[in-house]
PDB file of C-alpha atoms in Angstrom:
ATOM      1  CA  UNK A  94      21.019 -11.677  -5.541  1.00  0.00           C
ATOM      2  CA  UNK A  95      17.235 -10.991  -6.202  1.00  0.00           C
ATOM      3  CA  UNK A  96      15.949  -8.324  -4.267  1.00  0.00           C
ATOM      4  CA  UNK A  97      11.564  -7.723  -3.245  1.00  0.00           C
ATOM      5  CA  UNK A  98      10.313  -4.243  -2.277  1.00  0.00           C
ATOM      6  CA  UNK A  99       6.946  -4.292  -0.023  1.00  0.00           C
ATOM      7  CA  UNK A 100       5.198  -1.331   0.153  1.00  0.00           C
ATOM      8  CA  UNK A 101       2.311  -1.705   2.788  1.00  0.00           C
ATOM      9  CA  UNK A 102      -0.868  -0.018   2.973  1.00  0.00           C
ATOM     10  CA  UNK A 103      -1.595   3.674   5.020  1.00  0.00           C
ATOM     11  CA  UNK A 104      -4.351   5.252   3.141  1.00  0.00           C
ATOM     12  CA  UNK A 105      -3.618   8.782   1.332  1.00  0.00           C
ATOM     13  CA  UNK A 106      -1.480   9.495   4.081  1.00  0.00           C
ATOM     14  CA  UNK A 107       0.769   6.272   3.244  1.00  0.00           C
ATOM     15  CA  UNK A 108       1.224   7.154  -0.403  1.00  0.00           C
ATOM     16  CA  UNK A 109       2.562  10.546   0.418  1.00  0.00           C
ATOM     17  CA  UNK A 110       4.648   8.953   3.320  1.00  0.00           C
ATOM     18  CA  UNK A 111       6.563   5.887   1.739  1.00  0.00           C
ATOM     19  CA  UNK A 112       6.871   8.749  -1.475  1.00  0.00           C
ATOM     20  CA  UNK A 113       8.792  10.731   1.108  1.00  0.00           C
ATOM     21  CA  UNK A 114      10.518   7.784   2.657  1.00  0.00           C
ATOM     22  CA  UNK A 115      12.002   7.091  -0.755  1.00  0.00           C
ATOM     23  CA  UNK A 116      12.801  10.940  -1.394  1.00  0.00           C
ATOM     24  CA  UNK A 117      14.569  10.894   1.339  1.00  0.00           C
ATOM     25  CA  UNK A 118      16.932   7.593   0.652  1.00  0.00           C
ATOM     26  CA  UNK A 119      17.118  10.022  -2.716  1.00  0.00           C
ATOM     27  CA  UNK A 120      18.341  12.633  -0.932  1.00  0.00           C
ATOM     28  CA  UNK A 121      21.291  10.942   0.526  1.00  0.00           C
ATOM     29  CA  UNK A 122      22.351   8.651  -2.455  1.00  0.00           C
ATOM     30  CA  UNK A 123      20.457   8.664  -5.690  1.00  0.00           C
ATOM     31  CA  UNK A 124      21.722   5.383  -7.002  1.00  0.00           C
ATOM     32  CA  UNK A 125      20.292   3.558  -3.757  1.00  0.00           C
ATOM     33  CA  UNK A 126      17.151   4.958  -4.473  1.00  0.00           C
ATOM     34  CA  UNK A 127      16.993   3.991  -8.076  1.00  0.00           C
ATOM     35  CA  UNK A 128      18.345   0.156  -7.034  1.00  0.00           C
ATOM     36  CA  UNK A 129      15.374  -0.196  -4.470  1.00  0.00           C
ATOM     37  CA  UNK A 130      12.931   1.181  -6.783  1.00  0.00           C
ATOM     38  CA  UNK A 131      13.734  -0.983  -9.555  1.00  0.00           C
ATOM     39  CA  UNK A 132      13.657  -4.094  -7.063  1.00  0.00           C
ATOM     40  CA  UNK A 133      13.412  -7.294  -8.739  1.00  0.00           C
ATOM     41  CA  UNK A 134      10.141  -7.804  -6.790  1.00  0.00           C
ATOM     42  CA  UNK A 135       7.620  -5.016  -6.120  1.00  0.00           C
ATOM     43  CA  UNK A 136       4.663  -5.840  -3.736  1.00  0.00           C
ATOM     44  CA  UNK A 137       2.125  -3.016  -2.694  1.00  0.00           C
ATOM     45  CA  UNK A 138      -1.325  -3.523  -1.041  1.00  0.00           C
ATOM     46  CA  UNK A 139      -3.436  -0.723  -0.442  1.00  0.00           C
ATOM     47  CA  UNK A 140      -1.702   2.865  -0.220  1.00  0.00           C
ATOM     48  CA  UNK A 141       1.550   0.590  -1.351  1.00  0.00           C
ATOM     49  CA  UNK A 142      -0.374  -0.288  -4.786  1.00  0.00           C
ATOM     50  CA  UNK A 143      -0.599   3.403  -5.318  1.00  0.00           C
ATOM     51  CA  UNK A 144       2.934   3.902  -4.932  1.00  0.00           C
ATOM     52  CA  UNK A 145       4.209   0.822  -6.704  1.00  0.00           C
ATOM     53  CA  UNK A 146       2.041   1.820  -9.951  1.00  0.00           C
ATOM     54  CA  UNK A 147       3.503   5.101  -9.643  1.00  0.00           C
ATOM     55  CA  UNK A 148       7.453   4.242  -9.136  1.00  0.00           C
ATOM     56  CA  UNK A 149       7.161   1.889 -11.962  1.00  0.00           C
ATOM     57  CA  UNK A 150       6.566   4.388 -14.476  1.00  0.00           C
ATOM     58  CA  UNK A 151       8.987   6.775 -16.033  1.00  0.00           C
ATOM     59  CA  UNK A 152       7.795   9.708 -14.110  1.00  0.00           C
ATOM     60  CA  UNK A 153      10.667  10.794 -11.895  1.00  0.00           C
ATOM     61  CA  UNK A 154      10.630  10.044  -8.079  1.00  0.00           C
ATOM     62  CA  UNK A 155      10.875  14.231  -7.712  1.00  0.00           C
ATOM     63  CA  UNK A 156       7.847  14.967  -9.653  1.00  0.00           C
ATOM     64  CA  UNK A 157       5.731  12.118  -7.874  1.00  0.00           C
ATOM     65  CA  UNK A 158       6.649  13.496  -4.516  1.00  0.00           C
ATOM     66  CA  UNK A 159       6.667  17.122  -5.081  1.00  0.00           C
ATOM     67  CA  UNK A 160       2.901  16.489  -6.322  1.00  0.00           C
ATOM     68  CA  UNK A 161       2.370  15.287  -2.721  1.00  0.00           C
ATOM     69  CA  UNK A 162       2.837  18.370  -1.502  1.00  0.00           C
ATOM     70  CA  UNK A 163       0.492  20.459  -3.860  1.00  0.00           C
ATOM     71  CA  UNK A 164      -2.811  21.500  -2.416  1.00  0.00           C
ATOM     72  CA  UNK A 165      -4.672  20.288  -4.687  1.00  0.00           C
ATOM     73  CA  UNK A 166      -5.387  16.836  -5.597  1.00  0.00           C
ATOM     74  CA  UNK A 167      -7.856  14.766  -7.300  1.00  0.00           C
ATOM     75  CA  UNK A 168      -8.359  12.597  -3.871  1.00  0.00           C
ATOM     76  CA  UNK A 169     -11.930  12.255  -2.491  1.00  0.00           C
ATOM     77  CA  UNK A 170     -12.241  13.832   0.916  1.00  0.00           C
ATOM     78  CA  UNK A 171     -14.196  11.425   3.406  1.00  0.00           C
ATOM     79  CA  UNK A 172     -14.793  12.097   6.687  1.00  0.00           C
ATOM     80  CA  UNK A 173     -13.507   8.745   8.596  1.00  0.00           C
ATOM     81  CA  UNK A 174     -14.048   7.719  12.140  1.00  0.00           C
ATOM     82  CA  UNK A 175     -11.660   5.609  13.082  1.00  0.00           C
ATOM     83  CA  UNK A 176     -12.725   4.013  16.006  1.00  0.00           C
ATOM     84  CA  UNK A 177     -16.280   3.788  14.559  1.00  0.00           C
ATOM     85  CA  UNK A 178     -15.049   1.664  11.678  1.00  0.00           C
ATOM     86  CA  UNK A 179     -13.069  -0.350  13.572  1.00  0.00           C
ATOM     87  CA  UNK A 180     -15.952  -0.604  16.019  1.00  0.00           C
ATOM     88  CA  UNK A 181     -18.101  -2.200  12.572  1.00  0.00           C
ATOM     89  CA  UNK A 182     -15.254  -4.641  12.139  1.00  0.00           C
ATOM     90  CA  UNK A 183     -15.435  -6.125  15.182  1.00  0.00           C
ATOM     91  CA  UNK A 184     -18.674  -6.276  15.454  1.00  0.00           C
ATOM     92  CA  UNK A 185     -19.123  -8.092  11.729  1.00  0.00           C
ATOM     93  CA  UNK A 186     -16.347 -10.244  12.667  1.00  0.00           C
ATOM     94  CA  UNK A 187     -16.806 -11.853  16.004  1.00  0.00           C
ATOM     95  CA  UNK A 188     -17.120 -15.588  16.603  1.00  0.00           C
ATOM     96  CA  UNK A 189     -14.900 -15.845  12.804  1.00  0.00           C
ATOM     97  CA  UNK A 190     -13.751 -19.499  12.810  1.00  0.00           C
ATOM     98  CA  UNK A 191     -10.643 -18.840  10.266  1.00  0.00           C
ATOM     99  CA  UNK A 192      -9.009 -15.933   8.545  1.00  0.00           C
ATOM    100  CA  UNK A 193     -10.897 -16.239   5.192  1.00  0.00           C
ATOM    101  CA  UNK A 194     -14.092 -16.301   7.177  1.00  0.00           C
ATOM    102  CA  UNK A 195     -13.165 -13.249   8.798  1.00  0.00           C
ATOM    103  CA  UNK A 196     -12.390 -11.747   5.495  1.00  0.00           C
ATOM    104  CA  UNK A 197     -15.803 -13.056   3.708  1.00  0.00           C
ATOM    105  CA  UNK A 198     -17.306 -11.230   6.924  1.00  0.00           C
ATOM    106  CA  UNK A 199     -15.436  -7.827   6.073  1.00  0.00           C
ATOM    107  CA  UNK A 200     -16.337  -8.532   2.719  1.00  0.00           C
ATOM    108  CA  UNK A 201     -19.997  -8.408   3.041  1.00  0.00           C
ATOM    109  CA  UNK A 202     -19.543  -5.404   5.587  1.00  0.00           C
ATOM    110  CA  UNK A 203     -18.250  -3.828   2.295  1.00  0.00           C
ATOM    111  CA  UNK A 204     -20.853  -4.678  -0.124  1.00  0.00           C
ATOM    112  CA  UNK A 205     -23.453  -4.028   2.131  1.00  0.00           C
ATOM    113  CA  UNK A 206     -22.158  -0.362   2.466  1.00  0.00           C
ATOM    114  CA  UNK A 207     -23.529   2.371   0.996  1.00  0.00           C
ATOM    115  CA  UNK A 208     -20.966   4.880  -0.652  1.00  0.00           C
ATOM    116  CA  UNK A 209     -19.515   7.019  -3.507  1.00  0.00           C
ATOM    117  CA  UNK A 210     -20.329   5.080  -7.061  1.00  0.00           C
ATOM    118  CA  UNK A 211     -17.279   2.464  -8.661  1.00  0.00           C
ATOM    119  CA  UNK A 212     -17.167   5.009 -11.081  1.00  0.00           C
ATOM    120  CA  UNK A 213     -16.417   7.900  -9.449  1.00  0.00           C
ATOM    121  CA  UNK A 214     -13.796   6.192  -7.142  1.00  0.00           C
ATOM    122  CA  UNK A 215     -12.051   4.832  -9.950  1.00  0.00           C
ATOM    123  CA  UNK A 216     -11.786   8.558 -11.559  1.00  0.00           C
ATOM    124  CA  UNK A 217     -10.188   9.266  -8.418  1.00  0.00           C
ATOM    125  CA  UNK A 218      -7.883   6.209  -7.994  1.00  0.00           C
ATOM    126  CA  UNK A 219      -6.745   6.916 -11.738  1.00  0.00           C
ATOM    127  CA  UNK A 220      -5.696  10.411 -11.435  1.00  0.00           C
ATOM    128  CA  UNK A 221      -3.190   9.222  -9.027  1.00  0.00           C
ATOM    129  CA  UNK A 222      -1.200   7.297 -11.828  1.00  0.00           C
ATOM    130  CA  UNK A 223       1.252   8.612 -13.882  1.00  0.00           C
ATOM    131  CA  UNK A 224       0.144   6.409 -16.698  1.00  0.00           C
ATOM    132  CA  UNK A 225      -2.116   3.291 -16.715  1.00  0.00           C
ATOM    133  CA  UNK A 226      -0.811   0.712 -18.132  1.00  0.00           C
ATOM    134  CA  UNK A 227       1.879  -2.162 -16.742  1.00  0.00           C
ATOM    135  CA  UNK A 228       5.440  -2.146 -16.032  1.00  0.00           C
ATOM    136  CA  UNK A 229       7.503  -4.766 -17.484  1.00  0.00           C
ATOM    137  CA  UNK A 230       8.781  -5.377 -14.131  1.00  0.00           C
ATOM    138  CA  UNK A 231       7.405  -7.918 -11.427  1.00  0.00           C
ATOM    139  CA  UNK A 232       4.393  -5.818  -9.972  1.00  0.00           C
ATOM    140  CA  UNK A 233       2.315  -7.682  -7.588  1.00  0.00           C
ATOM    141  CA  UNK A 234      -0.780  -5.835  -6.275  1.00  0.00           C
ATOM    142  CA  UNK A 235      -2.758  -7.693  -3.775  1.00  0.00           C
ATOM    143  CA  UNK A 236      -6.858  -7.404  -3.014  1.00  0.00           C
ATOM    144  CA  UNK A 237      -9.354  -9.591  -1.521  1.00  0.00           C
ATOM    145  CA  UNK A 238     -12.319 -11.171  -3.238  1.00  0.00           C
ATOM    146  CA  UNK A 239     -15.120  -9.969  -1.367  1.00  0.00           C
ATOM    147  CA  UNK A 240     -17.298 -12.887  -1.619  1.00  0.00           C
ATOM    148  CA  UNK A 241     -15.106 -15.701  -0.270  1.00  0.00           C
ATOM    149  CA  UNK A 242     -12.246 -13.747   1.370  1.00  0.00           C
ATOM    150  CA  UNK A 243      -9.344 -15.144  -0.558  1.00  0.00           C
ATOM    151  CA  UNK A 244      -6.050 -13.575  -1.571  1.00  0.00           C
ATOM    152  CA  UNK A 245      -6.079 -11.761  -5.295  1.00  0.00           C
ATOM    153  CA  UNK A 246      -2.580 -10.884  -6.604  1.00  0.00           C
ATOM    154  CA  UNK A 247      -3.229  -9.205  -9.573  1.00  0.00           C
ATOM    155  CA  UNK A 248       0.102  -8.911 -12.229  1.00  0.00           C
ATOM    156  CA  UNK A 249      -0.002  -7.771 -16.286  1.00  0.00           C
ATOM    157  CA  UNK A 250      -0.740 -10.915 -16.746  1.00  0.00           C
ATOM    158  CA  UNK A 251      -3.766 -11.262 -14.914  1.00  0.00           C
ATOM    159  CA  UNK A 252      -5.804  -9.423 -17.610  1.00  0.00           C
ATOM    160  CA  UNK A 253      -6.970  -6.659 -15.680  1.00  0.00           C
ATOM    161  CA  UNK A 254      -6.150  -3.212 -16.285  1.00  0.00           C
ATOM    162  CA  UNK A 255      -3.796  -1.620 -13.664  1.00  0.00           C
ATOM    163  CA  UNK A 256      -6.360   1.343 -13.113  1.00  0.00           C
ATOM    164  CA  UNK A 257      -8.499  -1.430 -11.917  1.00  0.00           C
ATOM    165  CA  UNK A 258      -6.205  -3.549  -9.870  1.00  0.00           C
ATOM    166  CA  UNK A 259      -5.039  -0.713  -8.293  1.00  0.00           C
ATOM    167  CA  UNK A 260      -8.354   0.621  -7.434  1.00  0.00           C
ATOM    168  CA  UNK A 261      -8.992  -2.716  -5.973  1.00  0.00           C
ATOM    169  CA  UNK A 262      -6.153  -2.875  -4.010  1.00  0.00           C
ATOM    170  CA  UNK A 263      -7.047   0.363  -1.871  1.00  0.00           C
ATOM    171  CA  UNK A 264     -10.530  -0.421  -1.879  1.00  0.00           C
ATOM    172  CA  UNK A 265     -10.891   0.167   1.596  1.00  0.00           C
ATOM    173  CA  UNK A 266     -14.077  -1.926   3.213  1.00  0.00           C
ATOM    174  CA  UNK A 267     -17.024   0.585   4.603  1.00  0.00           C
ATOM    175  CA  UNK A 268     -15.253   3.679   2.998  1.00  0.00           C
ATOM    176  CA  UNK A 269     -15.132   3.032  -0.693  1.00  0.00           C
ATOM    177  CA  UNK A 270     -16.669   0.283  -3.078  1.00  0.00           C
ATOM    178  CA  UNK A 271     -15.951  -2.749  -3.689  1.00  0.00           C
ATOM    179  CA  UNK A 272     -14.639  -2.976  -7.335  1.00  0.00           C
ATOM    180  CA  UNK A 273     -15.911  -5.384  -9.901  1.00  0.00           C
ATOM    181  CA  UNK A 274     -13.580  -7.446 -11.764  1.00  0.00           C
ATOM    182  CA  UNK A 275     -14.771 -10.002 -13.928  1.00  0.00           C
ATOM    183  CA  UNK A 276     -18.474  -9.809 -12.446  1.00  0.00           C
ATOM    184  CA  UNK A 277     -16.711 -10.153  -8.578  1.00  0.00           C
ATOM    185  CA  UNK A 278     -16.352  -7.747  -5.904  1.00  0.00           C
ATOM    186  CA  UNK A 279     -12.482  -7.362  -4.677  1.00  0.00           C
ATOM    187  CA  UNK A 280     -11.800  -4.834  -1.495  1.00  0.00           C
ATOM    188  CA  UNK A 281      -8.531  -3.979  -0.304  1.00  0.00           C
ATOM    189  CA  UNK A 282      -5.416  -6.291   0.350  1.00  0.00           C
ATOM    190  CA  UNK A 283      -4.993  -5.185   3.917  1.00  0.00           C
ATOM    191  CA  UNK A 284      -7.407  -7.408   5.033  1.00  0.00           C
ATOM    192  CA  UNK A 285      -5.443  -9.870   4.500  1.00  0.00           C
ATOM    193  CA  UNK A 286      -2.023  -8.395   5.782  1.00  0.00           C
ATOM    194  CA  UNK A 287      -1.137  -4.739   5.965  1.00  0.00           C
ATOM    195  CA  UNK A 288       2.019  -5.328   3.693  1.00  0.00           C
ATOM    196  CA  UNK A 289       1.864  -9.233   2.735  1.00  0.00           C
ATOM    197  CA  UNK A 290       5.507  -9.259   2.609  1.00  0.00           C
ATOM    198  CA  UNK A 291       5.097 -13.094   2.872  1.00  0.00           C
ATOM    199  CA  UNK A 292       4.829 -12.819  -1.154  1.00  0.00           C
ATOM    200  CA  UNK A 293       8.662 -11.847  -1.340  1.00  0.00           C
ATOM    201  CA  UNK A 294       9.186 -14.852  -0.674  1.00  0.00           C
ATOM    202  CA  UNK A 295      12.294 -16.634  -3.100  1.00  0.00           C
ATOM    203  CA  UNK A 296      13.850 -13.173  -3.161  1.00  0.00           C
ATOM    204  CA  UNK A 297      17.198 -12.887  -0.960  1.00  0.00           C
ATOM    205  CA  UNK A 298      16.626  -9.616   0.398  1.00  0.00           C
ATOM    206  CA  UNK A 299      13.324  -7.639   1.083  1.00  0.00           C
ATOM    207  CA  UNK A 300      12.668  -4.076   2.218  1.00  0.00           C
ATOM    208  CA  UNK A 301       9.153  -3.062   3.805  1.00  0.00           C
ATOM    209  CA  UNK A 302       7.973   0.342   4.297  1.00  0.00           C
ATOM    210  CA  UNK A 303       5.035   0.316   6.337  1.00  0.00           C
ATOM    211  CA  UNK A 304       3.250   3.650   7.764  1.00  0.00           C
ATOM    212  CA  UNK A 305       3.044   2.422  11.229  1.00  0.00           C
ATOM    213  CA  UNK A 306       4.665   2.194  14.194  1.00  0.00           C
ATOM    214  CA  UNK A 307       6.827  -1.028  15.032  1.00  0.00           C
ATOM    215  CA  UNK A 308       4.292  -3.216  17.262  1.00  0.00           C
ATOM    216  CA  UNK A 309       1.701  -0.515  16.798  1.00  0.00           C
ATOM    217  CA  UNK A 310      -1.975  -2.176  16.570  1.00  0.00           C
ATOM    218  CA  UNK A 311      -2.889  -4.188  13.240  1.00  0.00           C
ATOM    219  CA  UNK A 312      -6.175  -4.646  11.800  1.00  0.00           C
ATOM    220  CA  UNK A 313      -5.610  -7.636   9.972  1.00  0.00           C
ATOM    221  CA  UNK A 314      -2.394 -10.100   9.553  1.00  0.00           C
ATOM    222  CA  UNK A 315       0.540  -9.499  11.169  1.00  0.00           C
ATOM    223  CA  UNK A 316       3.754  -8.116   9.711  1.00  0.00           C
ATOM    224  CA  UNK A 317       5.737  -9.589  12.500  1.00  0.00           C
ATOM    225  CA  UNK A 318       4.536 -12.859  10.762  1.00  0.00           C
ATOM    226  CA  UNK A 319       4.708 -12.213   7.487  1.00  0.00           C
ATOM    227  CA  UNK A 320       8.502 -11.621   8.247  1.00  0.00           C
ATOM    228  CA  UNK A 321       8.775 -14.551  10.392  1.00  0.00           C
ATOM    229  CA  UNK A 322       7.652 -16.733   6.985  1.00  0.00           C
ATOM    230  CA  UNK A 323      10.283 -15.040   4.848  1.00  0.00           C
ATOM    231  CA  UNK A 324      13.312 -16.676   6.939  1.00  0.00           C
ATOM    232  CA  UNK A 325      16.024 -17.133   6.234  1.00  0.00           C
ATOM    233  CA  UNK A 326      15.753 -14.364   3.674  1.00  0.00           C
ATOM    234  CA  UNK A 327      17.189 -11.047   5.072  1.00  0.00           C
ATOM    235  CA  UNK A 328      14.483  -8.246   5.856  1.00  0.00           C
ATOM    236  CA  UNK A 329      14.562  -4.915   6.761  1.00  0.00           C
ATOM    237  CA  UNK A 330      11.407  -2.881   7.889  1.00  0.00           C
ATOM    238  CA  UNK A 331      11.265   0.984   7.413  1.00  0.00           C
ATOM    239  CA  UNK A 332       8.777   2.228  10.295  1.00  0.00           C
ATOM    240  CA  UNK A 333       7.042   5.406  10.785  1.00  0.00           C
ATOM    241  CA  UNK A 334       8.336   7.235  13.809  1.00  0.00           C
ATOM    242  CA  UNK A 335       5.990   9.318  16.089  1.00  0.00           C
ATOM    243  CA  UNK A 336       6.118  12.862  14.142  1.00  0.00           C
ATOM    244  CA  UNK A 337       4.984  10.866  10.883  1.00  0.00           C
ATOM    245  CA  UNK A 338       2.161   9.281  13.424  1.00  0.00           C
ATOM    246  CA  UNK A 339       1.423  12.416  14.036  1.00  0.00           C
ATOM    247  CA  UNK A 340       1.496  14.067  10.034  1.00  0.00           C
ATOM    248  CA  UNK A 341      -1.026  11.095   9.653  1.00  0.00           C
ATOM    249  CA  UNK A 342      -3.492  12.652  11.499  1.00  0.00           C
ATOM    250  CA  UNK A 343      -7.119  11.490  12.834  1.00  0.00           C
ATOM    251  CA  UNK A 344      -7.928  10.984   8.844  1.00  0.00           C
ATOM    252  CA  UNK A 345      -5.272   9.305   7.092  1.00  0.00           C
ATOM    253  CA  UNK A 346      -7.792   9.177   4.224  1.00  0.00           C
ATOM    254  CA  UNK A 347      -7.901  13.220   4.223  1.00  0.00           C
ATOM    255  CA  UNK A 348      -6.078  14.642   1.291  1.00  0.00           C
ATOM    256  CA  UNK A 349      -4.471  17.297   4.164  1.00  0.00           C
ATOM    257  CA  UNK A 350      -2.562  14.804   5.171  1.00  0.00           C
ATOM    258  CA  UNK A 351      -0.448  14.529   1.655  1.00  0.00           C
ATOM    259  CA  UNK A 352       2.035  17.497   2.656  1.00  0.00           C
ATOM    260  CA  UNK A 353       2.696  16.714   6.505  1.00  0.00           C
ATOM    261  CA  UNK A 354       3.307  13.111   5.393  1.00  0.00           C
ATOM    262  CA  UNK A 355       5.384  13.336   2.542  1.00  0.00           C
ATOM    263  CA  UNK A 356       7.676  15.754   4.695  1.00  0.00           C
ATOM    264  CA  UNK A 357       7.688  13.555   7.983  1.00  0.00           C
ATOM    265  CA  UNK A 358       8.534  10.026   5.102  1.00  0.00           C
ATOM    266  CA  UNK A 359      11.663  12.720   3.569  1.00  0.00           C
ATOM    267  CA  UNK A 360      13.037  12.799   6.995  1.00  0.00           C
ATOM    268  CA  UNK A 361      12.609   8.903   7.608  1.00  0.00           C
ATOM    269  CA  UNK A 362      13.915   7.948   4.607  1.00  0.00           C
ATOM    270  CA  UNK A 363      16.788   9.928   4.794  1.00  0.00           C
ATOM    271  CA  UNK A 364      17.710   8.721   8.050  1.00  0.00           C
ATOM    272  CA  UNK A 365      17.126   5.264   6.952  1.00  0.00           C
ATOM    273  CA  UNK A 366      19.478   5.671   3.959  1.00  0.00           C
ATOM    274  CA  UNK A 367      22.496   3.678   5.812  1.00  0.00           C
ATOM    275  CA  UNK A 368      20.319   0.312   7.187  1.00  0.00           C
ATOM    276  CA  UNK A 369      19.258   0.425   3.429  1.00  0.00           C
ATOM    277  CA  UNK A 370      22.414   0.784   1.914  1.00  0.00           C
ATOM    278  CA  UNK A 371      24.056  -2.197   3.806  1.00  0.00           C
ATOM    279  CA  UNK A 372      20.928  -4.282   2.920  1.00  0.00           C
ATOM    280  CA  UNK A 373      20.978  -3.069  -0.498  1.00  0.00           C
ATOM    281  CA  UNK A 374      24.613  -3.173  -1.230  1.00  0.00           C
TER     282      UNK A 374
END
């Protein structure tokens, strides 16, 4: 039986959470752990790239979490306002006629937006991975193309350098650059779909860990959908609960959220280990 792993997107806040929720099915059975994160499939838009690149390497799931709680980190502090960027979204795309119109619209939101340089967002983005170049295993990282809204999965064979498609991937719109790939401008997958789970599908089994609370509000895509389009394949979802809501923060982009998160994810995961185990098994 082939088995996908979606990790979905959360901002810094995510990575340290779904590195906890992982700890934590650690914690309670250490061959589990190792199963899911060598799934035959791994998916991860946004926060989830981040965390994909990073379970994929040899670096032990231990050291990747314990740097989570450090307090220090090579993450750019930004102050975000929620509700104000959600406010620009609207606003940029009202009256959208279809989804990849919508998505152009965010797109241009992005490049119009002045921020920190490619450059010294990628420095960032990099720091975060244990080592930069691609797994041998199934790694699908998913980003937008700016200009005409479409759906990028980027793989090792897509001839960009994981730095890069990572990068991409969490390239938030109206907080961080666009990144330019082969002379275009891709911003992150989760304007298409926080997790785009829909990708697992083919695999008999999936498991999404998403940062957010079950029916919670979405931005863009659904993952109630994305699910719906994976039947008759079995999926499981790991939510966040309220105290990881809470960890999260007003700023899930703020790299004081890394601690709190990873430590609310621990206690997720571990409580999660069972549903896992029978989907795993």
């Amino acid at each position: 039986m082939s088995g996908a792993l979606v990790l979905a997107g959360g901002d810094v806040a995510g990575i340290a959470w779904e590195l906890g929720v992982l700890q934590g099915l650690r914690d309670v059975d250490p061959e589990l752990q190792e199963r899911v994160c060598t799934a035959d499939v791994i998916v991860g838009t946004s926060a989830g790239s981040a965390v994909a690149a990073q379970i994929t390497t040899p670096t032990p799931l231990p050291s990747l979490y314990s740097a989570q709680l450090s307090p220090t980190s090579s993450e750019l502090d930004v102050d975000l306002d929620l509700e104000e960027l959600t406010a620009r979204f609207a606003e940029a795309t009202a009256g959208a006629t279809s989804p990849e119109e919508l998505r152009r619209r965010v797109g241009a939101l992005a490049l119009e937006t002045s921020t920190v340089s490619e450059d010294e967002r990628r420095r960032a983005v990099a720091a975060r991975l244990p080592r930069s170049t691609w797994p041998e295993r199934p790694l699908q990282l998913t980003a937008v193309d700016a200009h005409t809204g479409a759906l990028t999965v980027f793989t090792k064979d897509s001839g960009v350098e994981l730095t890069d498609a990572v990068t991409a991937s969490c390239a938030v719109p109206g907080v961080w650059p666009p990144v330019t790939i082969n002379g275009r401008g891709y911003i992150d997958g989760g304007v298409r779909s926080g997790s785009n789970a829909d990708l697992a599908q083919g695999c008999d089994r999936v498991l999404v860990i998403t940062p957010s609370l079950p029916g919670g509000p979405e931005l863009f895509g659904s993952l109630t959908e994305d699910v719906e389009a994976l039947k008759p394949t079995r999926v499981e979802v790991i939510y966040a609960d309220d105290a990881s809501v809470a960890a999260f923060g007003t700023n899930p982009l703020s790299p004081a959220t890394r601690g709190p998160a990873a430590r609310a994810g621990r206690r997720v995961g571990t409580a999660e280990a069972g549903r896992v185990d029978a989907l795993w098994r």
